[in-house]
PDB file of C-alpha atoms in Angstrom:
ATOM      1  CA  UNK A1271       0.000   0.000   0.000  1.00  0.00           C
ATOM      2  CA  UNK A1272       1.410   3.444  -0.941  1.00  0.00           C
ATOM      3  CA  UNK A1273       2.233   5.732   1.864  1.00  0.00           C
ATOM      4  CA  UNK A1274       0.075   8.084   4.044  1.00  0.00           C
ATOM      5  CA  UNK A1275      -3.209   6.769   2.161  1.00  0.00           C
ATOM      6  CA  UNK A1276      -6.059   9.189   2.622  1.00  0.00           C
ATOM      7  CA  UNK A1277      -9.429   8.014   4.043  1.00  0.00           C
ATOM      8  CA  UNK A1278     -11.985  10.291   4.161  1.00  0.00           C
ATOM      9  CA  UNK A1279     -14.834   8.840   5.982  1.00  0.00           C
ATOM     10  CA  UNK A1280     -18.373  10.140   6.342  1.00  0.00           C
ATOM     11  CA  UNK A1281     -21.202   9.832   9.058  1.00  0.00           C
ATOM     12  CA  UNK A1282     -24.556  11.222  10.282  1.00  0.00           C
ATOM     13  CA  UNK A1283     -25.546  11.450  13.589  1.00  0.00           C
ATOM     14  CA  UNK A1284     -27.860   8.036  13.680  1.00  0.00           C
ATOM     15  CA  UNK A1285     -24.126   6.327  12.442  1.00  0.00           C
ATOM     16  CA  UNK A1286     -23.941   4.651  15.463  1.00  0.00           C
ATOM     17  CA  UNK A1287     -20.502   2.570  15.339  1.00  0.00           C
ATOM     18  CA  UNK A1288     -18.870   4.318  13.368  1.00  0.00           C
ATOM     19  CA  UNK A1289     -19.267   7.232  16.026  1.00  0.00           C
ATOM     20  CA  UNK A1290     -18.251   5.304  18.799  1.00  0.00           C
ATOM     21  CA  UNK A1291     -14.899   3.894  16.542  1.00  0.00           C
ATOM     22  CA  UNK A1292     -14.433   7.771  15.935  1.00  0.00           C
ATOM     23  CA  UNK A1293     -14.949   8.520  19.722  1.00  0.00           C
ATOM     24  CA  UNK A1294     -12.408   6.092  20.498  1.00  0.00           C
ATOM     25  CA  UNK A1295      -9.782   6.092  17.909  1.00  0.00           C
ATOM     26  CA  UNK A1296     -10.294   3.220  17.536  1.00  0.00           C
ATOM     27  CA  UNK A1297     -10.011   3.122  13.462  1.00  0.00           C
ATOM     28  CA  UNK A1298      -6.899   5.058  13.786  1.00  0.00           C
ATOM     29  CA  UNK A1299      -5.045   2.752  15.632  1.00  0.00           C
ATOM     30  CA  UNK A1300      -6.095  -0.277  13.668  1.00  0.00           C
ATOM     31  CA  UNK A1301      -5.218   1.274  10.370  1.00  0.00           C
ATOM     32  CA  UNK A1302      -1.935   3.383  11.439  1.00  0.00           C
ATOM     33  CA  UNK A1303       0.182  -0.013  10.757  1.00  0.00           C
ATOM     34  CA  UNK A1304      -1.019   0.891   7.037  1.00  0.00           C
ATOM     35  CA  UNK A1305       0.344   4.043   7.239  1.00  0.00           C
ATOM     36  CA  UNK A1306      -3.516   5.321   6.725  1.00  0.00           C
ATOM     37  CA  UNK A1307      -4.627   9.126   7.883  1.00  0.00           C
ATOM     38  CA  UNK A1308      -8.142   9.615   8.689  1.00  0.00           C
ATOM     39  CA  UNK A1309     -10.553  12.494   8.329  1.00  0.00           C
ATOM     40  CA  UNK A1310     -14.202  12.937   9.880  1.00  0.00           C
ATOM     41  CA  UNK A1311     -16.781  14.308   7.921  1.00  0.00           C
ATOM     42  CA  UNK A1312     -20.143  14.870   9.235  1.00  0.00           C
ATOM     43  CA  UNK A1313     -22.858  14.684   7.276  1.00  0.00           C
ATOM     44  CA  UNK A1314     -27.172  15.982   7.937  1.00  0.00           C
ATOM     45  CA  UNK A1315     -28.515  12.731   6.685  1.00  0.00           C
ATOM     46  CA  UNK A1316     -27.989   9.799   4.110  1.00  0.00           C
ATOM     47  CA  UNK A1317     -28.505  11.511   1.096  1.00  0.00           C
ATOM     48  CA  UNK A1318     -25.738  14.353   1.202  1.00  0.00           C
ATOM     49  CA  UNK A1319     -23.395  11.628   2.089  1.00  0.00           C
ATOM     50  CA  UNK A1320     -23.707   9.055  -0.770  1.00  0.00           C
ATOM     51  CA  UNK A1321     -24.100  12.326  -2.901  1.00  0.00           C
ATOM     52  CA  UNK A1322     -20.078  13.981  -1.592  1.00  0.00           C
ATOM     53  CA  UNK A1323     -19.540   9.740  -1.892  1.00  0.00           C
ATOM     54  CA  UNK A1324     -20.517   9.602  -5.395  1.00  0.00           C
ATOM     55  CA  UNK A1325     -18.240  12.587  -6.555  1.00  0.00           C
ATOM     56  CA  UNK A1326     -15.333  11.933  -4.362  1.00  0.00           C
ATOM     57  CA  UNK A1327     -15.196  14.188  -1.406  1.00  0.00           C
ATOM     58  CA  UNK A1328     -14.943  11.343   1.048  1.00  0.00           C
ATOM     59  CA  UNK A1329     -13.894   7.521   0.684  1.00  0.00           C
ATOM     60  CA  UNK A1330     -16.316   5.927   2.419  1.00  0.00           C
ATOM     61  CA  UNK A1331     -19.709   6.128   3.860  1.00  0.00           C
ATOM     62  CA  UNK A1332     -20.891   4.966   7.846  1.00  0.00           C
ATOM     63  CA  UNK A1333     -24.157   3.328   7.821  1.00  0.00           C
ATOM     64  CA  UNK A1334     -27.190   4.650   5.487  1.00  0.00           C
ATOM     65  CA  UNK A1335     -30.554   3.310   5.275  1.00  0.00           C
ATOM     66  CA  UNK A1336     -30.946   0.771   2.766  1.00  0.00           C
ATOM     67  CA  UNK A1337     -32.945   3.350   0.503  1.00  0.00           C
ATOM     68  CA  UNK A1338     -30.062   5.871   0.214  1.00  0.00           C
ATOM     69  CA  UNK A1339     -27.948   3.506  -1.971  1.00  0.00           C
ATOM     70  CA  UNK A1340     -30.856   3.150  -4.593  1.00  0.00           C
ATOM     71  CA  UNK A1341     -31.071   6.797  -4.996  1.00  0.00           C
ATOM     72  CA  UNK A1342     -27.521   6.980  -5.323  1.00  0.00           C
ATOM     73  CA  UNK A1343     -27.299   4.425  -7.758  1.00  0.00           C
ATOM     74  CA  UNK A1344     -30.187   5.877  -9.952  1.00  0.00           C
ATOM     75  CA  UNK A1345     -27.704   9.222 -10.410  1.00  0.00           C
ATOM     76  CA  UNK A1346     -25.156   7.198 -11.642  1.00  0.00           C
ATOM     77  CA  UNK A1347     -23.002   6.555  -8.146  1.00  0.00           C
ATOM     78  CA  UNK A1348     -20.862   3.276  -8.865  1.00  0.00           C
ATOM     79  CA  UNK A1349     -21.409   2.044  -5.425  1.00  0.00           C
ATOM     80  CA  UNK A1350     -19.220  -0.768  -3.837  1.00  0.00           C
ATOM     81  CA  UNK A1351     -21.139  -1.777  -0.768  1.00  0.00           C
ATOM     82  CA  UNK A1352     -18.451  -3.162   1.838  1.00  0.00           C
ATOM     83  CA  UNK A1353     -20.659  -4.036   5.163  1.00  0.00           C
ATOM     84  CA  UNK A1354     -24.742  -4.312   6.265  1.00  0.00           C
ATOM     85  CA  UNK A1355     -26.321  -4.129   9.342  1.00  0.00           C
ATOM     86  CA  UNK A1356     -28.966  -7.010  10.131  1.00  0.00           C
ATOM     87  CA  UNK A1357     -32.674  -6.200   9.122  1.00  0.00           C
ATOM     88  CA  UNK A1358     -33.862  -3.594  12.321  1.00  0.00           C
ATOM     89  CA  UNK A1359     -37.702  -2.985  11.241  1.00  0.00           C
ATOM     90  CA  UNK A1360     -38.557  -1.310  14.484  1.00  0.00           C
ATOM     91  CA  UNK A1361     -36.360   1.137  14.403  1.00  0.00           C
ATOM     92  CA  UNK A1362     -38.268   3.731  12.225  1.00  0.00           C
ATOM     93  CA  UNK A1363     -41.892   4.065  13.019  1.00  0.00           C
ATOM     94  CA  UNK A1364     -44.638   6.733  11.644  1.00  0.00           C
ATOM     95  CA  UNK A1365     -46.048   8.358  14.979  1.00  0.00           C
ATOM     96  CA  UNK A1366     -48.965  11.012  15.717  1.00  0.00           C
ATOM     97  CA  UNK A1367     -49.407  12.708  18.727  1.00  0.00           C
ATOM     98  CA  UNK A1368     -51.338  11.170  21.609  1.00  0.00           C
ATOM     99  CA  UNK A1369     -54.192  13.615  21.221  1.00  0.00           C
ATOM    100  CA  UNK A1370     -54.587  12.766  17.559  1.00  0.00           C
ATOM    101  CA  UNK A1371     -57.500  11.736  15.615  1.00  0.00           C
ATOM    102  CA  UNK A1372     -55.934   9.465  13.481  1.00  0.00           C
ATOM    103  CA  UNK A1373     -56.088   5.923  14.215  1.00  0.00           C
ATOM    104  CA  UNK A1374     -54.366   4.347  11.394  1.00  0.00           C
ATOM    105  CA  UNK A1375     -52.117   4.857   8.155  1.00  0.00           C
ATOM    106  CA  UNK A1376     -55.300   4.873   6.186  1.00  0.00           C
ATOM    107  CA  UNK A1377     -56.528   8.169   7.793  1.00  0.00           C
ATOM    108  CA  UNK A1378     -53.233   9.701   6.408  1.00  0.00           C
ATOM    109  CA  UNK A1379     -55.031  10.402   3.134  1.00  0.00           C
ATOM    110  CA  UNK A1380     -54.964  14.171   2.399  1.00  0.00           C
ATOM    111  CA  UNK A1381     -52.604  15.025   6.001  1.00  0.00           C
ATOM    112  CA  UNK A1382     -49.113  16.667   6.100  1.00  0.00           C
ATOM    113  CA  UNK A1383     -46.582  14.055   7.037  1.00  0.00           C
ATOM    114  CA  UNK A1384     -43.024  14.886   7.846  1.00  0.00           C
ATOM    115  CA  UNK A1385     -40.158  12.531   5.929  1.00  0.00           C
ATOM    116  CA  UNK A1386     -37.032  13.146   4.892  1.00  0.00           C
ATOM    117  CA  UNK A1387     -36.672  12.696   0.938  1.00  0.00           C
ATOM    118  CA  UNK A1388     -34.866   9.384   0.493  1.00  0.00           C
ATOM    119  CA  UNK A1389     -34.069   7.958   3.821  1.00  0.00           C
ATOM    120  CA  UNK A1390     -35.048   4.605   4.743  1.00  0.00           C
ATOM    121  CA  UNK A1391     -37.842   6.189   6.323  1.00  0.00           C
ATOM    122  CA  UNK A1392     -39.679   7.560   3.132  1.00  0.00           C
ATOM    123  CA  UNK A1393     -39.754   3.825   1.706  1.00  0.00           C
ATOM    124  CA  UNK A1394     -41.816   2.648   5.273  1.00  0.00           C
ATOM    125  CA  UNK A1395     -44.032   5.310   4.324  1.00  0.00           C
ATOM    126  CA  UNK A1396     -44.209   4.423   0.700  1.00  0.00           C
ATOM    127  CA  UNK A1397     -44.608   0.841   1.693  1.00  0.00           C
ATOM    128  CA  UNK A1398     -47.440   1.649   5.115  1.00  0.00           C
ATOM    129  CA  UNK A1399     -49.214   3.610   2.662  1.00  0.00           C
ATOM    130  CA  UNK A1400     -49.638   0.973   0.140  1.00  0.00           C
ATOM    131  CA  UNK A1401     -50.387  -1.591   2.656  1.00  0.00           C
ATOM    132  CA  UNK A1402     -53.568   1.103   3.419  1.00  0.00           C
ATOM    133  CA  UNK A1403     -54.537   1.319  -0.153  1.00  0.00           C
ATOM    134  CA  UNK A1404     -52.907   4.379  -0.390  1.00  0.00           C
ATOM    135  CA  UNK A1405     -50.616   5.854  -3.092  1.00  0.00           C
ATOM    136  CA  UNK A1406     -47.861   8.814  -1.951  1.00  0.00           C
ATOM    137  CA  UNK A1407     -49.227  11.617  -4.157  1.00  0.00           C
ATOM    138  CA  UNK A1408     -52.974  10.745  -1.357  1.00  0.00           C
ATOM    139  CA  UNK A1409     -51.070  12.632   1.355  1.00  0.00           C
ATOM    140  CA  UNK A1410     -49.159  15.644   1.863  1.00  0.00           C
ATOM    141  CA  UNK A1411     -45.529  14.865   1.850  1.00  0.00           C
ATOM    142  CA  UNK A1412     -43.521  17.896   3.970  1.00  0.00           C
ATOM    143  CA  UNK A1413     -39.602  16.918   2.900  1.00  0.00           C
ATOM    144  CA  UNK A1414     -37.658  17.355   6.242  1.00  0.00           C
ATOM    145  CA  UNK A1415     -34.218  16.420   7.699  1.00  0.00           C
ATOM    146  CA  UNK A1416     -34.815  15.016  11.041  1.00  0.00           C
ATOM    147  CA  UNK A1417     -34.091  18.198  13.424  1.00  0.00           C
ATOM    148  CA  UNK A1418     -36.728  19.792  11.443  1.00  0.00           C
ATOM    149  CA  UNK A1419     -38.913  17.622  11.150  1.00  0.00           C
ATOM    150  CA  UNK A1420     -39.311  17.212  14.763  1.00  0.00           C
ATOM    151  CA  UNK A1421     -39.870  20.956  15.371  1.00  0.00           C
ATOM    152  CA  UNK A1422     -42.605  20.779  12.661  1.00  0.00           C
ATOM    153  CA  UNK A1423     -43.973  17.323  14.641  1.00  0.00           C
ATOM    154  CA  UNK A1424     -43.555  18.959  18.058  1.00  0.00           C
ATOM    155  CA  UNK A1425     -45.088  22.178  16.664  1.00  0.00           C
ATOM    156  CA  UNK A1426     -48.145  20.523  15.255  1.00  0.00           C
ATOM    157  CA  UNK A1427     -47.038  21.888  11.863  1.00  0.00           C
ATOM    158  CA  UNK A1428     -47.580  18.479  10.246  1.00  0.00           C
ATOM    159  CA  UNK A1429     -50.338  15.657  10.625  1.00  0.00           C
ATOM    160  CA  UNK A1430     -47.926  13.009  11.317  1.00  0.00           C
ATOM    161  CA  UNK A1431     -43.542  12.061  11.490  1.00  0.00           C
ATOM    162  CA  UNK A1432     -41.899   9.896   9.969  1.00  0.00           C
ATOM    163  CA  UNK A1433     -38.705   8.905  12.352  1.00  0.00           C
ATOM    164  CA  UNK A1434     -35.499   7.047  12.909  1.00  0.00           C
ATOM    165  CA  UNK A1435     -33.756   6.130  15.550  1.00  0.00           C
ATOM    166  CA  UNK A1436     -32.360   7.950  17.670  1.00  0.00           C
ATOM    167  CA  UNK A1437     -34.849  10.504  16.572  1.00  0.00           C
ATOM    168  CA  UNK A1438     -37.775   7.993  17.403  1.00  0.00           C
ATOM    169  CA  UNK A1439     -37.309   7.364  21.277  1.00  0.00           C
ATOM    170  CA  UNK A1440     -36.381  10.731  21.408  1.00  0.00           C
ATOM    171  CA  UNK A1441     -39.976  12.162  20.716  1.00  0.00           C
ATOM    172  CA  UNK A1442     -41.581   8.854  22.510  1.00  0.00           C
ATOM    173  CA  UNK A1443     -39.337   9.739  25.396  1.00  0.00           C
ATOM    174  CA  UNK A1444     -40.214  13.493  25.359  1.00  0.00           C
ATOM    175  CA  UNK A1445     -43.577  13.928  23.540  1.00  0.00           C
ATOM    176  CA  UNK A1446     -46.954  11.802  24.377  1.00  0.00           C
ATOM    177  CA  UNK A1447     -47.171  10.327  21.408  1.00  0.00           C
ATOM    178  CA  UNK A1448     -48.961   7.031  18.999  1.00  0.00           C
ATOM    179  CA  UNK A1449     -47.115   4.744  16.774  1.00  0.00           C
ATOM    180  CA  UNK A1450     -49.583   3.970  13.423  1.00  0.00           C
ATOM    181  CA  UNK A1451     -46.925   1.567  12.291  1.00  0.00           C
ATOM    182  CA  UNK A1452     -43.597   0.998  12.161  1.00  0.00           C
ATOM    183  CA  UNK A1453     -41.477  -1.468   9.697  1.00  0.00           C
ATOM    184  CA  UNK A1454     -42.175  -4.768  11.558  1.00  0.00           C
ATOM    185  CA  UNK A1455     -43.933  -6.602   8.010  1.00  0.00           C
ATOM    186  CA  UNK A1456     -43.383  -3.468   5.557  1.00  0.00           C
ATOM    187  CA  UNK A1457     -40.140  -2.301   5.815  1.00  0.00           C
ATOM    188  CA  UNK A1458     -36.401  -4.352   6.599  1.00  0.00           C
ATOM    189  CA  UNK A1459     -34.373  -1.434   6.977  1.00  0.00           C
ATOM    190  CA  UNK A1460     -31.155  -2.934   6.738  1.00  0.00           C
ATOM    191  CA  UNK A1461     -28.046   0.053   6.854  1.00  0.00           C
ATOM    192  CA  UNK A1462     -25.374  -0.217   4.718  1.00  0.00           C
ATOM    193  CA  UNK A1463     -21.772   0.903   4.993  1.00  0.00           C
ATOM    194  CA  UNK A1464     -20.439   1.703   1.206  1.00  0.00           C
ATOM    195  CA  UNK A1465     -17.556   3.131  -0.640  1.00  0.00           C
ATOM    196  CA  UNK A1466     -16.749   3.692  -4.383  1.00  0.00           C
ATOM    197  CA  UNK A1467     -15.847   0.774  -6.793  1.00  0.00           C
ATOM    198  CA  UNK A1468     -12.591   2.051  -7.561  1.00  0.00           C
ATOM    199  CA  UNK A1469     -11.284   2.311  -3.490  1.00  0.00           C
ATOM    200  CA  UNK A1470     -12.459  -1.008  -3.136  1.00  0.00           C
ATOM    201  CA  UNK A1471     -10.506  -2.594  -5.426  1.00  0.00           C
ATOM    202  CA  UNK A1472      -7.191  -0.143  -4.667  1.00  0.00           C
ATOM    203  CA  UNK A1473      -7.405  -0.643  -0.757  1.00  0.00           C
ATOM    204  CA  UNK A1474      -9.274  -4.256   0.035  1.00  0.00           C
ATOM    205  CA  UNK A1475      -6.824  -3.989   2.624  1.00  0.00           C
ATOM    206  CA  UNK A1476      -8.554  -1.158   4.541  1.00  0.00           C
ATOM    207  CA  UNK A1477     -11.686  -2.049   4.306  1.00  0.00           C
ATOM    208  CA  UNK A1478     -11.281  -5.096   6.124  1.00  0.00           C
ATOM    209  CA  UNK A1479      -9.522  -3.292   9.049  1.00  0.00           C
ATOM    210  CA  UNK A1480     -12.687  -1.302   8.718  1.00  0.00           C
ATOM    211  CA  UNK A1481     -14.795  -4.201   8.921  1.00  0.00           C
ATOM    212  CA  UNK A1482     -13.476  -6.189  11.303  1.00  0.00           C
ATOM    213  CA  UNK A1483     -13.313  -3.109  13.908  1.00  0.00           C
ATOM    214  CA  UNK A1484     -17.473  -2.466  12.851  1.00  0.00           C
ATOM    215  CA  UNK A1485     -18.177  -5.953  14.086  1.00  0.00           C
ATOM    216  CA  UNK A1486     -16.525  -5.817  17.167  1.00  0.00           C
ATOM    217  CA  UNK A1487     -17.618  -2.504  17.884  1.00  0.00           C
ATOM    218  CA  UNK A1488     -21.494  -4.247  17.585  1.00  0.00           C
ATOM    219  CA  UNK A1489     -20.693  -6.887  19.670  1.00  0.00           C
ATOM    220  CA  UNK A1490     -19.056  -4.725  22.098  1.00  0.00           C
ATOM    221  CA  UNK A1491     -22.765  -2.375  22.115  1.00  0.00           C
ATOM    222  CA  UNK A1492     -24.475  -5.283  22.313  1.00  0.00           C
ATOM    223  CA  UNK A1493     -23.487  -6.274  25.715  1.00  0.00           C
ATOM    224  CA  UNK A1494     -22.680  -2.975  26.783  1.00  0.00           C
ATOM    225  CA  UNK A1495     -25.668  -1.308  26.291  1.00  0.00           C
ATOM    226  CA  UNK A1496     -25.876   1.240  28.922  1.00  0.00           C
ATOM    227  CA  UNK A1497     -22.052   2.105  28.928  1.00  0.00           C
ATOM    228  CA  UNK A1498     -22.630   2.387  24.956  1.00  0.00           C
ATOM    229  CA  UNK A1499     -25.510   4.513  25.651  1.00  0.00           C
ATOM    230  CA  UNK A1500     -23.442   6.589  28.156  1.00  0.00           C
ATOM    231  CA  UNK A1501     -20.785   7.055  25.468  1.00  0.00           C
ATOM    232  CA  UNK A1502     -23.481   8.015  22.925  1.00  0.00           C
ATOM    233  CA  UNK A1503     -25.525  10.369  24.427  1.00  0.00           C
ATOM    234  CA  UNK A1504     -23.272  13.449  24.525  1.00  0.00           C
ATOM    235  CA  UNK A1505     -22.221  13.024  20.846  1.00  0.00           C
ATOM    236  CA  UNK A1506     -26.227  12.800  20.178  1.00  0.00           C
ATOM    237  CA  UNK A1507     -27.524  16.018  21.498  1.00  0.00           C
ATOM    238  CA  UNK A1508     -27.011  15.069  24.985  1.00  0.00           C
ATOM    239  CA  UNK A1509     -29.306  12.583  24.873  1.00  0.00           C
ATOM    240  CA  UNK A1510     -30.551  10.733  28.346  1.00  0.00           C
ATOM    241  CA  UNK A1511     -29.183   7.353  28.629  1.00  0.00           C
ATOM    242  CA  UNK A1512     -32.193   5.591  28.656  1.00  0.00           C
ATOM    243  CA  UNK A1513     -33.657   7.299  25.173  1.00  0.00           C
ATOM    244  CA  UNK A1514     -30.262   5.882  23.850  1.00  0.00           C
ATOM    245  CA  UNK A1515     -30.575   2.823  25.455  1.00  0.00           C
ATOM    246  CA  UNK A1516     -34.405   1.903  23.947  1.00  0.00           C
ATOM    247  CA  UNK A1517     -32.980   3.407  20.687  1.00  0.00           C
ATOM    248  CA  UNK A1518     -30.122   0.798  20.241  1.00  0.00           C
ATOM    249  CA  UNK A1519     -32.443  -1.848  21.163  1.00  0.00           C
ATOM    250  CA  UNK A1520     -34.522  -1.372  17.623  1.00  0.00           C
ATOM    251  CA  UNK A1521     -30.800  -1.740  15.844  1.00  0.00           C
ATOM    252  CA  UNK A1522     -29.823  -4.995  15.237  1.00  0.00           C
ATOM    253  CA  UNK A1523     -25.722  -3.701  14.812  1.00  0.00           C
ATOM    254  CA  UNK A1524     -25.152  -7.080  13.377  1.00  0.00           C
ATOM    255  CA  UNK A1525     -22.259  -6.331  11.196  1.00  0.00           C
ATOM    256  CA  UNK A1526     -22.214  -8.907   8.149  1.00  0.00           C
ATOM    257  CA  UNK A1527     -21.009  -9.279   4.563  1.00  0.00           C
ATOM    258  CA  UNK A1528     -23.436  -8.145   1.703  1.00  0.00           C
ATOM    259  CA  UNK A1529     -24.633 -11.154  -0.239  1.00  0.00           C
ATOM    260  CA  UNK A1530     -26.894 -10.904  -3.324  1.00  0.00           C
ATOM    261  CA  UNK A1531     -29.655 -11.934  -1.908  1.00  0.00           C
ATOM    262  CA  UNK A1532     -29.274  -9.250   0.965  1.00  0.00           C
ATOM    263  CA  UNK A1533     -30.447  -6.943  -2.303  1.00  0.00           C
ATOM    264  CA  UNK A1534     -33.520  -8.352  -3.227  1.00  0.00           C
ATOM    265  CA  UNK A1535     -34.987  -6.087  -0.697  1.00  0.00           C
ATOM    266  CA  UNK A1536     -33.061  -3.041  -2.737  1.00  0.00           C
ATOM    267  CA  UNK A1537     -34.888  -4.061  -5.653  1.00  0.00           C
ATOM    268  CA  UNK A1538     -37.829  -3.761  -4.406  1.00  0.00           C
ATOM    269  CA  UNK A1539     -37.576  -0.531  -2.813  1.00  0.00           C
ATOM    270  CA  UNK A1540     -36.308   0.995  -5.884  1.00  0.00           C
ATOM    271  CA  UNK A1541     -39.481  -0.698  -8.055  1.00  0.00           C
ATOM    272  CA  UNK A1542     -41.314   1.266  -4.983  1.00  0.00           C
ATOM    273  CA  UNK A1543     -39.924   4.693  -5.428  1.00  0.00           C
ATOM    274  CA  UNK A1544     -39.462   3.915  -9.565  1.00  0.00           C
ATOM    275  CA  UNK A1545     -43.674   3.066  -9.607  1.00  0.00           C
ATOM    276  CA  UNK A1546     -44.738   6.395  -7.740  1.00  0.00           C
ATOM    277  CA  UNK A1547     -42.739   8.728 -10.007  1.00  0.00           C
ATOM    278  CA  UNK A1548     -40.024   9.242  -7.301  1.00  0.00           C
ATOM    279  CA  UNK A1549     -37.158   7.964  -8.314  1.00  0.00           C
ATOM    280  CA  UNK A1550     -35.549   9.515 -11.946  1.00  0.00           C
ATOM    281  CA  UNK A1551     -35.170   5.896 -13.529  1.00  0.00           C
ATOM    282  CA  UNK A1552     -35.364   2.562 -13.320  1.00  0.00           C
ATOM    283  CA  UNK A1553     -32.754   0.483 -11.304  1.00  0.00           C
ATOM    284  CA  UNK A1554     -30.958  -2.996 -11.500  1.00  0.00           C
ATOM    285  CA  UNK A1555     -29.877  -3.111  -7.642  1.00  0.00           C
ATOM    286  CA  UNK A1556     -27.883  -6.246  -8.631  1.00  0.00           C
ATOM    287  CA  UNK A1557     -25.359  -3.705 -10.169  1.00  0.00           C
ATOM    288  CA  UNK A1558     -22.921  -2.729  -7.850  1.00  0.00           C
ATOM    289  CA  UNK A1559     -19.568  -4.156  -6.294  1.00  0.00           C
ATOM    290  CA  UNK A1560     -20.008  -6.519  -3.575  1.00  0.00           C
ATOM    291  CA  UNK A1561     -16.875  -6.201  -1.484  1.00  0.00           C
ATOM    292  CA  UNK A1562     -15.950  -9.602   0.158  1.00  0.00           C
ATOM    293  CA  UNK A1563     -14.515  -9.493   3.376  1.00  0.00           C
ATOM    294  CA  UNK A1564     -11.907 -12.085   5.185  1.00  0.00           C
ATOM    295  CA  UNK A1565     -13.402 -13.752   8.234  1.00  0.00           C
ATOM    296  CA  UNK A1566     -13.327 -10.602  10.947  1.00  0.00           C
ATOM    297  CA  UNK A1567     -10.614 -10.784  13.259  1.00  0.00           C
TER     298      UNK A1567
END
């Protein structure tokens, strides 16, 4: 490997292990052998971050929800997906207040509901609504990244919110509020760690320091889960243990390889989006790189 390689990695707040590896230093160690200089590059949600991805401001991307990637792919992004989390359908959930007259995702039709454009949540909504009968132009979609749309939620500036975790127990922690469904039989969403084509073929190597240090880092949450929580809070808004605690519980953070059958699901969220006008063209989800890791160390 060539000296002082570069590797620019990007994250959102909801990027759970990757923050606590960055917390840690825990990547830097592991890849300083390799002579391999880090950068941290924080990132509002999903989309931005497969977008500065796709025309190479950073190397690789933390976690994104499995819809991100189709998106991504549709404008032309030659994706090389390197790591998935396990399927985690609780962990996004469309909620109303406790005082609100809706009673189901059927009673959605012609109400403002807050989603941000392309995350993982926006394909449960795609998918609850169609389970109702429902098609997306029926409601009123209010495009909002997830600090927003919880001040339009908390405001009463929209019907209903569509939320991820840590953003979910956070307004069921803080707010009185319903759940009209969440993914459990509609949605997977699996989150997928990804880099470009072209650094996964030039440094295999890195990626599967990368990879190994992502599955310890979920085993280590998943029997730590109120020290992880304690770690996690302050780089989460200052979030109270326990709302970080109940969030984690929703995420599987069962690092694995991405098989092609782990894409099926991709497919059909992109048919989804592709069918209701939302997505620019239509996708094979089969073509991308499938990096293959080494058993993790």
């Amino acid at each position: 490997m060539e000296a002082a390689t570069q590797l620019r990695i990007g994250y959102q707040k909801s990027s759970t292990l990757i923050s606590l590896l960055k917390a840690k230093g825990t990547l830097e160690s592991a890849l300083a052998p390799h002579d391999v200089k880090i950068s941290w590059h924080e990132f509002p949600n999903g989309q931005p971050l497969l977008e500065a991805l796709n025309v190479g401001n950073i190397d690789l991307s933390a976690d994104v929800a499995d819809t991100v990637p189709v998106f991504a792919q549709a404008a032309g992004a030659r994706l090389a997906y390197f790591a998935t989390e396990a399927p985690s359908p609780t962990a996004q959930a469309i909620i109303v207040h406790q005082d609100s007259p809706l009673s189901s995702v059927a009673e959605l039709k012609g109400k403002k509901v807050a989603v941000t454009r392309a995350a993982g949540n926006h394909y449960l909504l795609l998918s609850a609504l169609a389970d109702a009968g429902l098609k997306f132009s029926d409601i009123d979609a209010a495009y909002l990244a997830p600090a927003d749309g919880r001040a339009a939620f908390e405001n009463r500036k929209v019907d209903a919110w569509v939320a991820w975790e840590p953003f979910l127990s956070s307004a069921q922690q803080q707010l009185p509020t319903r759940t009209l469904a969440d993914g459990t039989g509609l949605a997977d969403y699996q989150r997928y760690y990804l880099t470009s084509a072209a650094f996964a073929e030039a440094h295999p190597q890195v990626l599967q320091s990368v990879f190994n240090e992502l599955v310890k880092a979920g085993e280590w949450l998943r029997t730590h889960p109120r020290e992880a929580a304690e770690q996690l809070g302050p780089l989460w808004g200052n979030l109270a243990p326990q709302i970080v605690e109940q969030a984690n519980q929703r995420r599987s953070y069962d690092v694995r390889a991405v098989k092609p059958e782990s894409l099926v699901e991709q497919q059909k969220i992109a048919d989804a989006f592709f069918n209701e006008g939302l997505l620019p063209k239509r996708i094979d989800a089969s073509d991308v790189v499938l990096w293959k890791p080494e058993t993790a160390q």
